[in-house]
Amino acid sequence: GSRSSKLMKAKEQQLAVAQDNATRSQREKAAAQQLTVTAQQETAGLKRAREADAKANRQEVLKLQADLRTLTHENKGLAAEKHKKEEELKTKQRDFTERETSLKQEVEQLRKHQIEGLTAELAGLQTTEELSEFCERLLG
């Protein structure tokens, strides 16, 4: 009786321990699976974030390249405009200098003719009275 009862108790205890171990093993397995799933989700999340960053960076690069092209284009336009204005200025300065020179020459010619005319008139004067009238006219 008693020996078989002890043996039975021992077997029941072994069974309980085995069941505990099996249950613990199941729990650990489930926990490990949960950790794996979580890690996979985190990895996927990080990958998505990295892809989003890469996309944002690509867009930023494209935007900066476009800005640079625009600025380069505007710069060329400004350089061309500046060159055009410089040419216009040179032309105006040249025209002004030419007009100034031309006016000086005209004034010189007029003076020369005036002096020649007055000299001829003076040479043609016969009397003191004519000389007196000539001087009055000259002095206004």
GROMACS .gro file of C-alpha atoms in nm:
model
  140
    1GLY     CA    1   0.000   0.000   0.000
    2SER     CA    2   0.219   0.272   0.127
    3ARG     CA    3   0.506   0.210  -0.116
    4SER     CA    4   0.276   0.225  -0.416
    5SER     CA    5   0.110   0.537  -0.275
    6LYS     CA    6   0.452   0.704  -0.238
    7LEU     CA    7   0.543   0.601  -0.591
    8MET     CA    8   0.216   0.741  -0.718
    9LYS     CA    9   0.274   1.071  -0.535
   10ALA     CA   10   0.625   1.091  -0.682
   11LYS     CA   11   0.490   1.026  -1.032
   12GLU     CA   12   0.218   1.290  -0.984
   13GLN     CA   13   0.485   1.536  -0.869
   14GLN     CA   14   0.703   1.456  -1.174
   15LEU     CA   15   0.400   1.506  -1.398
   16ALA     CA   16   0.323   1.843  -1.231
   17VAL     CA   17   0.687   1.956  -1.276
   18ALA     CA   18   0.684   1.839  -1.640
   19GLN     CA   19   0.355   2.025  -1.699
   20ASP     CA   20   0.500   2.338  -1.531
   21ASN     CA   21   0.808   2.312  -1.749
   22ALA     CA   22   0.595   2.267  -2.061
   23THR     CA   23   0.378   2.566  -1.966
   24ARG     CA   24   0.687   2.779  -1.888
   25SER     CA   25   0.842   2.672  -2.218
   26GLN     CA   26   0.519   2.767  -2.401
   27ARG     CA   27   0.513   3.106  -2.226
   28GLU     CA   28   0.882   3.169  -2.311
   29LYS     CA   29   0.819   3.062  -2.669
   30ALA     CA   30   0.518   3.299  -2.694
   31ALA     CA   31   0.722   3.581  -2.535
   32ALA     CA   32   1.008   3.519  -2.779
   33GLN     CA   33   0.760   3.525  -3.069
   34GLN     CA   34   0.614   3.852  -2.938
   35LEU     CA   35   0.966   4.003  -2.912
   36THR     CA   36   1.038   3.889  -3.269
   37VAL     CA   37   0.714   4.049  -3.395
   38THR     CA   38   0.789   4.371  -3.206
   39ALA     CA   39   1.145   4.380  -3.341
   40GLN     CA   40   1.015   4.322  -3.695
   41GLN     CA   41   0.762   4.604  -3.653
   42GLU     CA   42   1.032   4.837  -3.519
   43THR     CA   43   1.263   4.745  -3.807
   44ALA     CA   44   0.983   4.808  -4.059
   45GLY     CA   45   0.906   5.140  -3.888
   46LEU     CA   46   1.272   5.244  -3.898
   47LYS     CA   47   1.295   5.138  -4.263
   48ARG     CA   48   0.985   5.347  -4.347
   49ALA     CA   49   1.130   5.645  -4.156
   50ARG     CA   50   1.463   5.606  -4.337
   51GLU     CA   51   1.284   5.586  -4.675
   52ALA     CA   52   1.079   5.896  -4.587
   53ASP     CA   53   1.402   6.079  -4.489
   54ALA     CA   54   1.569   5.970  -4.812
   55LYS     CA   55   1.267   6.091  -5.013
   56ALA     CA   56   1.265   6.424  -4.826
   57ASN     CA   57   1.640   6.459  -4.885
   58ARG     CA   58   1.598   6.383  -5.257
   59GLN     CA   59   1.320   6.644  -5.279
   60GLU     CA   60   1.540   6.898  -5.095
   61VAL     CA   61   1.829   6.826  -5.334
   62LEU     CA   62   1.599   6.866  -5.637
   63LYS     CA   63   1.459   7.192  -5.496
   64LEU     CA   64   1.811   7.327  -5.429
   65GLN     CA   65   1.923   7.226  -5.779
   66ALA     CA   66   1.620   7.403  -5.927
   67ASP     CA   67   1.691   7.713  -5.714
   68LEU     CA   68   2.053   7.707  -5.828
   69ARG     CA   69   1.947   7.681  -6.195
   70THR     CA   70   1.706   7.973  -6.146
   71LEU     CA   71   1.974   8.184  -5.976
   72THR     CA   72   2.229   8.096  -6.245
   73HIS     CA   73   1.975   8.192  -6.513
   74GLU     CA   74   1.888   8.519  -6.334
   75ASN     CA   75   2.258   8.590  -6.286
   76LYS     CA   76   2.322   8.544  -6.660
   77GLY     CA   77   2.026   8.774  -6.728
   78LEU     CA   78   2.163   9.036  -6.488
   79ALA     CA   79   2.511   9.009  -6.639
   80ALA     CA   80   2.363   9.055  -6.988
   81GLU     CA   81   2.154   9.352  -6.867
   82LYS     CA   82   2.460   9.508  -6.700
   83HIS     CA   83   2.663   9.462  -7.020
   84LYS     CA   84   2.381   9.620  -7.225
   85LYS     CA   85   2.364   9.920  -6.988
   86GLU     CA   86   2.743   9.959  -6.998
   87GLU     CA   87   2.731   9.960  -7.380
   88GLU     CA   88   2.447  10.218  -7.377
   89LEU     CA   89   2.649  10.435  -7.138
   90LYS     CA   90   2.961  10.411  -7.357
   91THR     CA   91   2.753  10.507  -7.662
   92LYS     CA   92   2.596  10.805  -7.480
   93GLN     CA   93   2.937  10.920  -7.356
   94ARG     CA   94   3.079  10.888  -7.709
   95ASP     CA   95   2.782  11.081  -7.855
   96PHE     CA   96   2.817  11.348  -7.588
   97THR     CA   97   3.191  11.385  -7.652
   98GLU     CA   98   3.128  11.403  -8.029
   99ARG     CA   99   2.856  11.669  -7.983
  100GLU     CA  100   3.078  11.866  -7.746
  101THR     CA  101   3.368  11.855  -7.994
  102SER     CA  102   3.134  11.948  -8.280
  103LEU     CA  103   2.991  12.245  -8.083
  104LYS     CA  104   3.341  12.365  -7.995
  105GLN     CA  105   3.435  12.349  -8.364
  106GLU     CA  106   3.118  12.538  -8.464
  107VAL     CA  107   3.187  12.807  -8.203
  108GLU     CA  108   3.546  12.833  -8.327
  109GLN     CA  109   3.421  12.866  -8.687
  110LEU     CA  110   3.164  13.132  -8.590
  111ARG     CA  111   3.428  13.331  -8.399
  112LYS     CA  112   3.669  13.299  -8.687
  113HIS     CA  113   3.406  13.421  -8.938
  114GLN     CA  114   3.297  13.696  -8.702
  115ILE     CA  115   3.657  13.810  -8.655
  116GLU     CA  116   3.723  13.788  -9.031
  117GLY     CA  117   3.403  13.986  -9.099
  118LEU     CA  118   3.488  14.250  -8.839
  119THR     CA  119   3.846  14.271  -8.965
  120ALA     CA  120   3.722  14.321  -9.323
  121GLU     CA  121   3.468  14.576  -9.206
  122LEU     CA  122   3.731  14.755  -9.000
  123ALA     CA  123   3.966  14.761  -9.299
  124GLY     CA  124   3.689  14.911  -9.510
  125LEU     CA  125   3.620  15.200  -9.271
  126GLN     CA  126   3.704  15.538  -9.421
  127THR     CA  127   3.615  15.800  -9.164
  128THR     CA  128   3.637  15.857  -8.788
  129GLU     CA  129   3.256  15.871  -8.783
  130GLU     CA  130   3.232  15.523  -8.941
  131LEU     CA  131   3.488  15.395  -8.687
  132SER     CA  132   3.286  15.547  -8.401
  133GLU     CA  133   2.961  15.380  -8.523
  134PHE     CA  134   3.147  15.052  -8.565
  135CYS     CA  135   3.274  15.066  -8.204
  136GLU     CA  136   2.926  15.154  -8.069
  137ARG     CA  137   2.774  14.859  -8.257
  138LEU     CA  138   3.045  14.627  -8.124
  139LEU     CA  139   2.993  14.736  -7.764
  140GLY     CA  140   2.617  14.694  -7.807
   0.00000   0.00000   0.00000
